[in-house]
JSON list of C-alpha atoms in Angstrom, two decimals:
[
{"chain": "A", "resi": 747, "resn": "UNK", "atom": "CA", "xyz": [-54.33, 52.82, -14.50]},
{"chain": "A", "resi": 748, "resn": "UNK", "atom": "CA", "xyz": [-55.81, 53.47, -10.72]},
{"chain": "A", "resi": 749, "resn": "UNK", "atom": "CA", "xyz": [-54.08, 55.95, -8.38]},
{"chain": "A", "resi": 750, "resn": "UNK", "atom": "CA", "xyz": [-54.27, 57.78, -5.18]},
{"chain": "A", "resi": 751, "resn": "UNK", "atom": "CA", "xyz": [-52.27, 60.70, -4.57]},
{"chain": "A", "resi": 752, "resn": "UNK", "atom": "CA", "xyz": [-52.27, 61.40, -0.53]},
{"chain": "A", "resi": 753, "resn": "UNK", "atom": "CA", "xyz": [-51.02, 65.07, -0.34]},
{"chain": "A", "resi": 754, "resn": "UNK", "atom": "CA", "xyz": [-48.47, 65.77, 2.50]},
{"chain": "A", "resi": 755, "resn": "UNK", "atom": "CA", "xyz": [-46.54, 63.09, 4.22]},
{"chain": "A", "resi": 756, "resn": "UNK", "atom": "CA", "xyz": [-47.09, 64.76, 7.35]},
{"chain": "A", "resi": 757, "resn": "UNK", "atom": "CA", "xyz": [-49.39, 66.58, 8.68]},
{"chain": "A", "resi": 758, "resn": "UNK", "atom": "CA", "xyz": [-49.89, 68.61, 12.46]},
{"chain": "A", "resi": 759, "resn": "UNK", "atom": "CA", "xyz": [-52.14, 69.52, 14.18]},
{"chain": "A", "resi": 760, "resn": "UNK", "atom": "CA", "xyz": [-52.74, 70.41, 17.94]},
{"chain": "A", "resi": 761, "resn": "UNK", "atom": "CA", "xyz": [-55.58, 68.54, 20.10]},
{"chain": "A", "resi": 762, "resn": "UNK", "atom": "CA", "xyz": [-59.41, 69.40, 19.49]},
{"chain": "A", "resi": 763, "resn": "UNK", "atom": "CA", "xyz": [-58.36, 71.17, 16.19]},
{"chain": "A", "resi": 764, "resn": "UNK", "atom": "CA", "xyz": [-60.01, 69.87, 12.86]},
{"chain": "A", "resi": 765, "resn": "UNK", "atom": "CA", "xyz": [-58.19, 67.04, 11.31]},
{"chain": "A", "resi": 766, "resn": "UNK", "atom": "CA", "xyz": [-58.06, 67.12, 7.22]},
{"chain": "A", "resi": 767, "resn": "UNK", "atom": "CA", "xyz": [-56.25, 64.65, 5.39]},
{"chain": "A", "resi": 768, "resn": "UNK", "atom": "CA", "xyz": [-56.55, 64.87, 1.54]},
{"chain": "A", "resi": 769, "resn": "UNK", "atom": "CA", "xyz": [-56.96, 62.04, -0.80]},
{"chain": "A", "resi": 770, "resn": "UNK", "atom": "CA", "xyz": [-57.39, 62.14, -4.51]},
{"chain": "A", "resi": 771, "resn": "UNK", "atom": "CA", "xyz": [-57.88, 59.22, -6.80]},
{"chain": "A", "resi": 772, "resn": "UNK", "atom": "CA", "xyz": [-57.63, 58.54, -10.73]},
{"chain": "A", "resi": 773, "resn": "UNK", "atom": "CA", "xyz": [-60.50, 55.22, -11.82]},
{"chain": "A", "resi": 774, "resn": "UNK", "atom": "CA", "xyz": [-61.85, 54.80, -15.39]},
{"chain": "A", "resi": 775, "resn": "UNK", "atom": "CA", "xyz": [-64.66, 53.29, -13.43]},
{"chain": "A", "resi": 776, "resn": "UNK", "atom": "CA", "xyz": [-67.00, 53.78, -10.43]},
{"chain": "A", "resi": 777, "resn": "UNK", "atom": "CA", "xyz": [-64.51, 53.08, -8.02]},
{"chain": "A", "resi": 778, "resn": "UNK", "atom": "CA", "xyz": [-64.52, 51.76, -3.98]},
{"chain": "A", "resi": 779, "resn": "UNK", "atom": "CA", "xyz": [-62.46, 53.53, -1.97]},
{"chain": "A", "resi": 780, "resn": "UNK", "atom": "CA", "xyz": [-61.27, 53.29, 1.57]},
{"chain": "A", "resi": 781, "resn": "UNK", "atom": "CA", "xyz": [-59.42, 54.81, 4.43]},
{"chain": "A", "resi": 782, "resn": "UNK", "atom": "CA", "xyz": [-57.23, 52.73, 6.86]},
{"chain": "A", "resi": 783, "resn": "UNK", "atom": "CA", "xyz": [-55.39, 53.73, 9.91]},
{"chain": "A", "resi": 784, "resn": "UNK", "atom": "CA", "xyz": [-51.77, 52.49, 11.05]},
{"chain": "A", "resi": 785, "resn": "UNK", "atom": "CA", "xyz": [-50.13, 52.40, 14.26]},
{"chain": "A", "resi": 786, "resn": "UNK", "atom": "CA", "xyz": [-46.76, 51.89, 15.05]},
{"chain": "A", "resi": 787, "resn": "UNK", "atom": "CA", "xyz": [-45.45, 48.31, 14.37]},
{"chain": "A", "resi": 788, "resn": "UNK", "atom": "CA", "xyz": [-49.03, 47.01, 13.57]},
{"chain": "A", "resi": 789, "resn": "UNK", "atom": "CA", "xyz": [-51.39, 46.26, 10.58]},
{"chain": "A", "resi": 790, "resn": "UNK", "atom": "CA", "xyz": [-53.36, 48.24, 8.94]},
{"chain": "A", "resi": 791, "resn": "UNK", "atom": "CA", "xyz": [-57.21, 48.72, 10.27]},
{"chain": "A", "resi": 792, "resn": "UNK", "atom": "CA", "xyz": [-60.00, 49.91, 8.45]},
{"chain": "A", "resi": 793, "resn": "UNK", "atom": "CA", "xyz": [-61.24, 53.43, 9.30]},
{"chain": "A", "resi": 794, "resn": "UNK", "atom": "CA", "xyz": [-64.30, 53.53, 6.80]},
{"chain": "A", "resi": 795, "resn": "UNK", "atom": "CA", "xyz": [-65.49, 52.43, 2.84]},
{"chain": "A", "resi": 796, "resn": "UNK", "atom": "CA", "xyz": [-67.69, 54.20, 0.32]},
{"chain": "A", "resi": 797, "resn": "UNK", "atom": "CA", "xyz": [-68.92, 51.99, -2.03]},
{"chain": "A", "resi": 798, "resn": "UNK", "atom": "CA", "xyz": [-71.38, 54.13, -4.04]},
{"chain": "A", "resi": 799, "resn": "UNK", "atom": "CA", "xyz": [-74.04, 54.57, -1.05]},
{"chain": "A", "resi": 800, "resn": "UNK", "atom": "CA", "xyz": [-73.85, 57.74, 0.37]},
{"chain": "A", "resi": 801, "resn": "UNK", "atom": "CA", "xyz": [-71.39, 60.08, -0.30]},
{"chain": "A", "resi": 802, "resn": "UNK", "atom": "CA", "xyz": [-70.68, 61.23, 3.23]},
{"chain": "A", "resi": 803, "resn": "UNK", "atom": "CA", "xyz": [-69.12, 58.21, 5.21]},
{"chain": "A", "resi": 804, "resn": "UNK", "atom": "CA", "xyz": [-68.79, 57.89, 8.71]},
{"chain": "A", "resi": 805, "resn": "UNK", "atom": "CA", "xyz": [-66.30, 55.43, 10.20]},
{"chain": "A", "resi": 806, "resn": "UNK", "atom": "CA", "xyz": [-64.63, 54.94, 13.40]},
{"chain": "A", "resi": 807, "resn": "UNK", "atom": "CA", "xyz": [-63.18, 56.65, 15.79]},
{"chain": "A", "resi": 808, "resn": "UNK", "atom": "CA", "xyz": [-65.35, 60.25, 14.94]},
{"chain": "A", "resi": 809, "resn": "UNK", "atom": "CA", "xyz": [-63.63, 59.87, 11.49]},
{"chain": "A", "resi": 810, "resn": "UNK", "atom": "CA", "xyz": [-65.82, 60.72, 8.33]},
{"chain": "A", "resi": 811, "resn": "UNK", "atom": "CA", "xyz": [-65.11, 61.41, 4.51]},
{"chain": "A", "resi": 812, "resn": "UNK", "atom": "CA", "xyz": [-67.12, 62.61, 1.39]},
{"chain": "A", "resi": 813, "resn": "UNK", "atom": "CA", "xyz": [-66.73, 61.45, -2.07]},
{"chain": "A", "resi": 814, "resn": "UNK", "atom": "CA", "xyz": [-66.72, 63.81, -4.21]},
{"chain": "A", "resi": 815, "resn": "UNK", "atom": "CA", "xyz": [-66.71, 62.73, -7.70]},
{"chain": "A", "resi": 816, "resn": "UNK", "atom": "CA", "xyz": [-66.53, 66.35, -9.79]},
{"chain": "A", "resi": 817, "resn": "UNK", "atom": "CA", "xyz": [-63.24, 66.87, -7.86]},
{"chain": "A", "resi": 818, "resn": "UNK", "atom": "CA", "xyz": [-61.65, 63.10, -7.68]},
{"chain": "A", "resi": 819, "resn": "UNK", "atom": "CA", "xyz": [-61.29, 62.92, -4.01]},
{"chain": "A", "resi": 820, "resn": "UNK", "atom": "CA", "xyz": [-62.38, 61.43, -0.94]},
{"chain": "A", "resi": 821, "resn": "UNK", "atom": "CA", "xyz": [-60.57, 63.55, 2.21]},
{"chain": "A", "resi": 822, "resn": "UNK", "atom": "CA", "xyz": [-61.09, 62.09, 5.30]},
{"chain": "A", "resi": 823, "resn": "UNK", "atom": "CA", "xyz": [-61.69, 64.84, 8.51]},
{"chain": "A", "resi": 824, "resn": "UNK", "atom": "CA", "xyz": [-62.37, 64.76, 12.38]},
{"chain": "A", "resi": 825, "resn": "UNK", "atom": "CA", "xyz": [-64.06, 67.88, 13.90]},
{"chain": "A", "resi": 826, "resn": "UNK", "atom": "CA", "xyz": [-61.15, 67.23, 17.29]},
{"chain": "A", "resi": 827, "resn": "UNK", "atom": "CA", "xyz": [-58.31, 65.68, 16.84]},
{"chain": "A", "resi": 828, "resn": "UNK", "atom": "CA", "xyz": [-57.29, 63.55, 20.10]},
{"chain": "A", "resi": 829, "resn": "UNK", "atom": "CA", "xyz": [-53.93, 62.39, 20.75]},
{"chain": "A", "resi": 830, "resn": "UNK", "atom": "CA", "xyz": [-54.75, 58.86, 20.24]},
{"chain": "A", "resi": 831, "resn": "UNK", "atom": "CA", "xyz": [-55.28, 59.50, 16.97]},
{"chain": "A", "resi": 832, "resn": "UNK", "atom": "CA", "xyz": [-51.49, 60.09, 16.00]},
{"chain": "A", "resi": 833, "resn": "UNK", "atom": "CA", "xyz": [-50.85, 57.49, 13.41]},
{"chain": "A", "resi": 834, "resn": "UNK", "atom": "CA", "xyz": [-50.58, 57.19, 9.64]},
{"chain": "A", "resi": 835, "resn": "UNK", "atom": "CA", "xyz": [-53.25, 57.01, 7.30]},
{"chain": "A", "resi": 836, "resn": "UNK", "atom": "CA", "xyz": [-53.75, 55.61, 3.67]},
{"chain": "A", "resi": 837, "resn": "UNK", "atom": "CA", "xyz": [-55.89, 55.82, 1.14]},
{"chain": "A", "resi": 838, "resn": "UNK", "atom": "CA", "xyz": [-57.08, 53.25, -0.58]},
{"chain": "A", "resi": 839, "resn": "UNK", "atom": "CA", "xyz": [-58.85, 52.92, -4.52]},
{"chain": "A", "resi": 840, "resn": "UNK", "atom": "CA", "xyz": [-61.07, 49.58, -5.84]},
{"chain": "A", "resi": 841, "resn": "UNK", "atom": "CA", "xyz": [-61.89, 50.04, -9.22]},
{"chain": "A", "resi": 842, "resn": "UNK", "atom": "CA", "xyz": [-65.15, 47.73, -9.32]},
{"chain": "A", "resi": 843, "resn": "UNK", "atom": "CA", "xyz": [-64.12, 44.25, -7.90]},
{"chain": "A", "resi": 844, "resn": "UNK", "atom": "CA", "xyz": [-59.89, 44.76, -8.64]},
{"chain": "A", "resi": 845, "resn": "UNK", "atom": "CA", "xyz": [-57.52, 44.71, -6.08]},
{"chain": "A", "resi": 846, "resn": "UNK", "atom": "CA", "xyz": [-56.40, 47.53, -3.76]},
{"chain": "A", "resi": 847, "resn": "UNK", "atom": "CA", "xyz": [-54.23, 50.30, -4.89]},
{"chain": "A", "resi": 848, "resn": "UNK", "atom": "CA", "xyz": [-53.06, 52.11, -2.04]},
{"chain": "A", "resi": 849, "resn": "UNK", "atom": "CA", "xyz": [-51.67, 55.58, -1.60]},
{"chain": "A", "resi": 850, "resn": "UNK", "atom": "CA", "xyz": [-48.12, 56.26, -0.05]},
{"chain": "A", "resi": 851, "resn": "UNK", "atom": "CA", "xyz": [-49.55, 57.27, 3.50]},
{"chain": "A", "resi": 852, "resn": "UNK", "atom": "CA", "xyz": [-49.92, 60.37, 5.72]},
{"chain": "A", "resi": 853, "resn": "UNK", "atom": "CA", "xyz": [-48.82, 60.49, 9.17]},
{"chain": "A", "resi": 854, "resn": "UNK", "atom": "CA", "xyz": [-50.66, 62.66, 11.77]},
{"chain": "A", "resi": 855, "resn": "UNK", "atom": "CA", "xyz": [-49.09, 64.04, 14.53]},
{"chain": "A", "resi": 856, "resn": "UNK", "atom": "CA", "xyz": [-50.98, 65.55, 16.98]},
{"chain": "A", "resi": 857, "resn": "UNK", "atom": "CA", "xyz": [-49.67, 68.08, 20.16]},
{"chain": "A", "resi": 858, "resn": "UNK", "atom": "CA", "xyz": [-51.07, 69.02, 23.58]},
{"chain": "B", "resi": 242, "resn": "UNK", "atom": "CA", "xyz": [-62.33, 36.03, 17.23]},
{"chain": "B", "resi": 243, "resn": "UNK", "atom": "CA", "xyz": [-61.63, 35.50, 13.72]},
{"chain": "B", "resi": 244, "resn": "UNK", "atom": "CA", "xyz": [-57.93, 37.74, 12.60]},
{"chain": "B", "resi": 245, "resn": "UNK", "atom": "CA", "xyz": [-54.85, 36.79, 10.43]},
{"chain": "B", "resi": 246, "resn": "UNK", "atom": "CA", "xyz": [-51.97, 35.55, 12.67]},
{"chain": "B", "resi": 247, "resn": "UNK", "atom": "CA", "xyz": [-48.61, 36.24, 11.42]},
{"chain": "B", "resi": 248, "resn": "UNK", "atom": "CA", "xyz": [-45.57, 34.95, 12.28]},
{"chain": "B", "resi": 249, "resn": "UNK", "atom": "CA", "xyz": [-43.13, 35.46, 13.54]},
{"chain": "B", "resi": 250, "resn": "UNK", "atom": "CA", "xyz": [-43.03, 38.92, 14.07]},
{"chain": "B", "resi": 251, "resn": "UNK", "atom": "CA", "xyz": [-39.33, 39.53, 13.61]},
{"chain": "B", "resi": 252, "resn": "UNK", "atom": "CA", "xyz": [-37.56, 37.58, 11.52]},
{"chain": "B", "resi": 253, "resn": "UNK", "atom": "CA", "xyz": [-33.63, 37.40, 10.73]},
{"chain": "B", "resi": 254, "resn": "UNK", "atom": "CA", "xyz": [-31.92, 36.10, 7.29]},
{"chain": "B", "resi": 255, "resn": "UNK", "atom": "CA", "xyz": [-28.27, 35.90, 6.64]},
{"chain": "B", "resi": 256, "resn": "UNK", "atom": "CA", "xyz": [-26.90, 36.38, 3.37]},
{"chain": "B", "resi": 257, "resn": "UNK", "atom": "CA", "xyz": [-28.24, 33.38, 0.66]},
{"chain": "B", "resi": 258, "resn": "UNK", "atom": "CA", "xyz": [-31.13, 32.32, 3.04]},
{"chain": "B", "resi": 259, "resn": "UNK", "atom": "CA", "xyz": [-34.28, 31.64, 2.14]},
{"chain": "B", "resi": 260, "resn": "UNK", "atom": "CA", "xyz": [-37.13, 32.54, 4.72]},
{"chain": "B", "resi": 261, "resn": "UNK", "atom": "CA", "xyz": [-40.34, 31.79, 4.82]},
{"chain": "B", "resi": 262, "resn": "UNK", "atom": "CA", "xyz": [-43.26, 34.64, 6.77]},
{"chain": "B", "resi": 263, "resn": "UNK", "atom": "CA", "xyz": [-46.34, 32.92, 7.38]},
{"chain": "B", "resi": 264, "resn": "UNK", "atom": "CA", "xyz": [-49.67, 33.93, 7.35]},
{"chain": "B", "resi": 265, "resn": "UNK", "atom": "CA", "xyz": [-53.29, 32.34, 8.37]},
{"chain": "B", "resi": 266, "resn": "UNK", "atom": "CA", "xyz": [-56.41, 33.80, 8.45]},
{"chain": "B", "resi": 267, "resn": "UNK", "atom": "CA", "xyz": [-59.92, 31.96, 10.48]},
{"chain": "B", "resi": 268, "resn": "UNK", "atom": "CA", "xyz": [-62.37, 34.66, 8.69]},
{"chain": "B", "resi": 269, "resn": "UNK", "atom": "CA", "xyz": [-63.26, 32.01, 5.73]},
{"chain": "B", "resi": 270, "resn": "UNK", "atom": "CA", "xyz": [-61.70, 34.74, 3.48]},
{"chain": "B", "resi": 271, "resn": "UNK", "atom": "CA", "xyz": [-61.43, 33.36, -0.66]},
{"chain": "B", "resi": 272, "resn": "UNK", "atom": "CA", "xyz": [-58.58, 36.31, -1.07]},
{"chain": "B", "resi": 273, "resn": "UNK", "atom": "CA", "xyz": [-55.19, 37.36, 0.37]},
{"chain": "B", "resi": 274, "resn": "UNK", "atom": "CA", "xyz": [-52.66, 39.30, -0.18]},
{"chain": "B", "resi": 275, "resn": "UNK", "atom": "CA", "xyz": [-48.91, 39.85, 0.78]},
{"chain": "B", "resi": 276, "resn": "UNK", "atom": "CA", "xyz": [-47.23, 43.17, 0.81]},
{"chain": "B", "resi": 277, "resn": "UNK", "atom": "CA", "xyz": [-43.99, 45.13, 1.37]},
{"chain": "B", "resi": 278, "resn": "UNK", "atom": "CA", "xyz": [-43.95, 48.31, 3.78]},
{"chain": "B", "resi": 279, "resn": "UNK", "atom": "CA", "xyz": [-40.85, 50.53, 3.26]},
{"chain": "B", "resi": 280, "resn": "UNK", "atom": "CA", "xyz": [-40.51, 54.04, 4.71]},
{"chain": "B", "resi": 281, "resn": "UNK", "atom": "CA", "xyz": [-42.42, 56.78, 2.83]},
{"chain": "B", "resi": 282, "resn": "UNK", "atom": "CA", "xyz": [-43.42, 54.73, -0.55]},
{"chain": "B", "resi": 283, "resn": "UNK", "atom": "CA", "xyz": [-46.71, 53.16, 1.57]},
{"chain": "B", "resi": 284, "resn": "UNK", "atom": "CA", "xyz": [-47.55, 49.57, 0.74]},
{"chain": "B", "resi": 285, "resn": "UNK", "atom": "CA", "xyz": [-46.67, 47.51, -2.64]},
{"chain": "B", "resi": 286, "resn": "UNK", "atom": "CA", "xyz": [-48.44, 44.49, -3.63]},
{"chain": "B", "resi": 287, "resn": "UNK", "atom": "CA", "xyz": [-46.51, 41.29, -3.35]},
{"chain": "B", "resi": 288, "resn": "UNK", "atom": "CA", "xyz": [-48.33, 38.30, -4.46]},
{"chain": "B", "resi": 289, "resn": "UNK", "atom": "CA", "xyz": [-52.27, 37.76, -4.70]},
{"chain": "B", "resi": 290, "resn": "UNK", "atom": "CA", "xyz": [-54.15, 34.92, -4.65]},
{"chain": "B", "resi": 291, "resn": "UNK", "atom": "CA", "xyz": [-58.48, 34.75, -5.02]},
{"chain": "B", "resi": 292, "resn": "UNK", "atom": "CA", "xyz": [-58.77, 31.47, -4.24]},
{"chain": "B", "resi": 293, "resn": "UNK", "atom": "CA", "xyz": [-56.49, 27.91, -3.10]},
{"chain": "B", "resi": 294, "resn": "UNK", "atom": "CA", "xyz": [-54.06, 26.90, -5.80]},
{"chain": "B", "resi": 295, "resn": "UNK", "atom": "CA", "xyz": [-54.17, 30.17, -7.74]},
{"chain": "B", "resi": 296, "resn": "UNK", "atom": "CA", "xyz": [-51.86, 32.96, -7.20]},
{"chain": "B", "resi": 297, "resn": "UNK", "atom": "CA", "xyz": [-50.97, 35.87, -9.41]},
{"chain": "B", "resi": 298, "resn": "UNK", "atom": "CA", "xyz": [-48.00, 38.22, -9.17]},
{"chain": "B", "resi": 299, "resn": "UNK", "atom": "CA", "xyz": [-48.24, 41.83, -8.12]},
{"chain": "B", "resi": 300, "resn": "UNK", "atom": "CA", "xyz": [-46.07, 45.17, -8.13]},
{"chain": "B", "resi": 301, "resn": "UNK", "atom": "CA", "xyz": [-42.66, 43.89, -6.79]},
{"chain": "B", "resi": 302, "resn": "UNK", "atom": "CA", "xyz": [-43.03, 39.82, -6.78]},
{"chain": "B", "resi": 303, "resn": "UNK", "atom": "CA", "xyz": [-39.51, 39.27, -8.30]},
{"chain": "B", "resi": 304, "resn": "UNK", "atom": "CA", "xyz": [-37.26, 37.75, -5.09]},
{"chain": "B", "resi": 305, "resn": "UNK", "atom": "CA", "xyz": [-40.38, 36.42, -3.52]},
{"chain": "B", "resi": 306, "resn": "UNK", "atom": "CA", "xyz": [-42.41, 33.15, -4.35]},
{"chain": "B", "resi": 307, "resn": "UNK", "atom": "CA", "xyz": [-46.16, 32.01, -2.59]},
{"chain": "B", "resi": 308, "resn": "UNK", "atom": "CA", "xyz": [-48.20, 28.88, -2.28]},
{"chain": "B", "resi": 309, "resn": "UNK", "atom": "CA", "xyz": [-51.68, 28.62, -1.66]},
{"chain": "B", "resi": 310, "resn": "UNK", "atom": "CA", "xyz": [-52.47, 24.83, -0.67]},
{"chain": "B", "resi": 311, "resn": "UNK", "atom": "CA", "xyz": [-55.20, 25.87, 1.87]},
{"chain": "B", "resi": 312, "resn": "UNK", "atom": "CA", "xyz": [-57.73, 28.46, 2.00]},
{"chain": "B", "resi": 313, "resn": "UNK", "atom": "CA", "xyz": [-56.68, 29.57, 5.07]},
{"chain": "B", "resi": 314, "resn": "UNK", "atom": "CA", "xyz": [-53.18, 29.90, 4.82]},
{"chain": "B", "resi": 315, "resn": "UNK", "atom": "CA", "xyz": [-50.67, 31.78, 1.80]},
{"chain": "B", "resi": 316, "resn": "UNK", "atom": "CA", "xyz": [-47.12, 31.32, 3.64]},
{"chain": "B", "resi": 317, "resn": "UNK", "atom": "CA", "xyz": [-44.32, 33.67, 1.69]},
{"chain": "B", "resi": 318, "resn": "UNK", "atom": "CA", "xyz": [-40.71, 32.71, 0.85]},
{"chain": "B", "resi": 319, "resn": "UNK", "atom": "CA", "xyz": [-38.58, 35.58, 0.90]},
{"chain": "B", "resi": 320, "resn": "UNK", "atom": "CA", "xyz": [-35.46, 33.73, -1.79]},
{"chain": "B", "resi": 321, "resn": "UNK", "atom": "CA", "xyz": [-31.86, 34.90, -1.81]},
{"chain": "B", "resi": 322, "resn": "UNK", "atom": "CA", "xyz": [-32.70, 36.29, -4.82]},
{"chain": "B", "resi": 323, "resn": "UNK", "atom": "CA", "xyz": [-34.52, 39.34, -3.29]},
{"chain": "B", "resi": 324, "resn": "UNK", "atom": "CA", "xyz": [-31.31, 41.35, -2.86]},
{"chain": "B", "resi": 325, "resn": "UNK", "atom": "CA", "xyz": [-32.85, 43.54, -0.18]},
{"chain": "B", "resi": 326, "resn": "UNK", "atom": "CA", "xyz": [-35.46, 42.36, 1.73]},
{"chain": "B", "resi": 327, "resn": "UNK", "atom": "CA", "xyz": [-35.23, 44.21, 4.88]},
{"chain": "B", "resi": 328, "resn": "UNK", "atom": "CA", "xyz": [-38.98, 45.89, 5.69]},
{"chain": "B", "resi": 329, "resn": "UNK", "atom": "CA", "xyz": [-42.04, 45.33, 6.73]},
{"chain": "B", "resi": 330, "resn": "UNK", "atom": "CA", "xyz": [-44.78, 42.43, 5.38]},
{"chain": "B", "resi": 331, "resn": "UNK", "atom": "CA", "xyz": [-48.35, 42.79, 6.37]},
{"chain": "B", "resi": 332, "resn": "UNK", "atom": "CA", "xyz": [-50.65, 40.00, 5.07]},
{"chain": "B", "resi": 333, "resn": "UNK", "atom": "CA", "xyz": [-54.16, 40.90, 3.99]},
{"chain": "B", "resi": 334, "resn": "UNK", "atom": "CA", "xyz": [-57.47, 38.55, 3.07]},
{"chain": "B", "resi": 335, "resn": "UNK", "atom": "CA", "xyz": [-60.43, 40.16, 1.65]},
{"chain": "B", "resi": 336, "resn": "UNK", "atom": "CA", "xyz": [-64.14, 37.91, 0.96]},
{"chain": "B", "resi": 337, "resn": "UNK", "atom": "CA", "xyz": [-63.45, 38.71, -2.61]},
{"chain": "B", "resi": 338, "resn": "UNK", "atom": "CA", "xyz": [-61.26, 41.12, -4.79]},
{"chain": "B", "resi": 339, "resn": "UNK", "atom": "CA", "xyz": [-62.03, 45.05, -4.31]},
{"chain": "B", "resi": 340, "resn": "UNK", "atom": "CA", "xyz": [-63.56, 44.30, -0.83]},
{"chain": "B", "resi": 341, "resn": "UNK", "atom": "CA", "xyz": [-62.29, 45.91, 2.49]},
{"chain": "B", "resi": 342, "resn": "UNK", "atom": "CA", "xyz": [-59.11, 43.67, 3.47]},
{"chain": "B", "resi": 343, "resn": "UNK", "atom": "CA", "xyz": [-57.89, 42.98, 7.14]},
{"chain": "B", "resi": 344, "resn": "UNK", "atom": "CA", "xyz": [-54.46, 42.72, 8.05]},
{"chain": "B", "resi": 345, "resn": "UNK", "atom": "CA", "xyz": [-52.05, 40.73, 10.03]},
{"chain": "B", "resi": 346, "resn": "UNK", "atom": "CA", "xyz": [-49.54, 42.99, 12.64]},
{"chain": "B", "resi": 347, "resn": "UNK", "atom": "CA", "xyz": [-46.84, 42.24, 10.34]},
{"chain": "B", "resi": 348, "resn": "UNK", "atom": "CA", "xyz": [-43.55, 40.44, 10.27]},
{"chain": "B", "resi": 349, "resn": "UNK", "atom": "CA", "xyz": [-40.06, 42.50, 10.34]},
{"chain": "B", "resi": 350, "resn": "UNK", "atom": "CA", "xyz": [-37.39, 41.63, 8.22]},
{"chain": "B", "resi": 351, "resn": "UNK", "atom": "CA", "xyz": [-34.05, 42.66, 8.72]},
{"chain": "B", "resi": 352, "resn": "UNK", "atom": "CA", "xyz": [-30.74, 41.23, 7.37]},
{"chain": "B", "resi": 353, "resn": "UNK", "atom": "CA", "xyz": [-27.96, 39.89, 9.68]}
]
């Protein structure tokens, strides 16, 4: 069966320090994986996709993440965290052309 | 713009109700998706449906029942079977299974 495992339901971090939030996935097959964003009291909006291209991804916001397939995981990092970026994040796994499985969310908290 | 529209965005059920969240989507999306949003175990799959008049059950779809008459719209019933249905719903549509999914801003539930 697919699953992500999203270590650390919170995470902190102070303003213009480097954001790292860890994702690791399980797929019998070449799998699609994502990374959303959440903010209070809305939906969820997509931060960036790898889908077997390259392995570095670059999304919104400054966001990026690298598969890496040797370790299972797909952490998604920001060189300066802003405070507009406090929010929860998940993790997402598509194994081939099933439907989303999604981790159980990190939330970011960010301080002046 | 194209989006999913959900409504309404709180919702109230007394004891033996049934309600019914809606959902509609203008992006000319085949699949969609309900799910449930409870604090700290991140987002559990509903009901799924690739295309009008076919739905399939997901994770937690006991309590719950779908219909799929139009391709742009997959309304839920919430049934007074689902002994505790207060959270949050987001609806989802995707162009096919496995492929990035956009999200509604979610209908509240809570329990009078």
């Amino acid at each position: 069966a697919q699953s992500v495992t999203q270590l650390g339901s919170h995470v902190s971090v102070s303003e213009g320090a480097l954001v790292l939030l860890r994702c690791n996935y399980s797929s019998s097959v070449p799998p699609y994986l994502f990374w959303y964003v959440q903010y209070p009291n809305q939906g969820l909006q997509l931060l960036l996709k790898y889908t077997s291209a390259a392995t570095l991804v670059k999304g919104i916001n400054g966001f990026e993440a690298e598969f890496k397939k040797s370790e299972t995981s797909f952490h998604l990092t920001k060189p300066s965290a802003h405070m507009s970026d406090a929010a929860e994040y998940f993790c997402a796994v598509s194994p081939g052309f099933q439907k989303l499985v999604f981790g159980t969310g990190t939330r970011l908290l960010v301080s002046p | 713009d194209g989006g999913i529209t959900q409504s309404p965005k709180y919702l109230f059920r007394k004891e033996g109700q049934n309600v019914t969240l809606s959902c509609e989507q203008n992006l000319n999306h085949d699949a969609m998706y309900w799910y449930r949003q409870d604090p700290g175990q991140g987002l559990r799959l509903i009901y799924y449906s690739q295309i009008v008049n076919d739905f399939q059950k997901g994770d937690i779809a006991e309590g719950y029942s779908v219909s799929r008459e139009k391709k742009e719209s997959f309304p839920l019933t919430v049934t007074s079977a689902q002994k505790n249905p207060t959270a949050f719903y987001l609806c989802a549509s995707s162009i096919g299974a496995g492929q990035p999914q956009h999200f509604g801003d979610g209908t509240r539930l809570s329990i009078l």
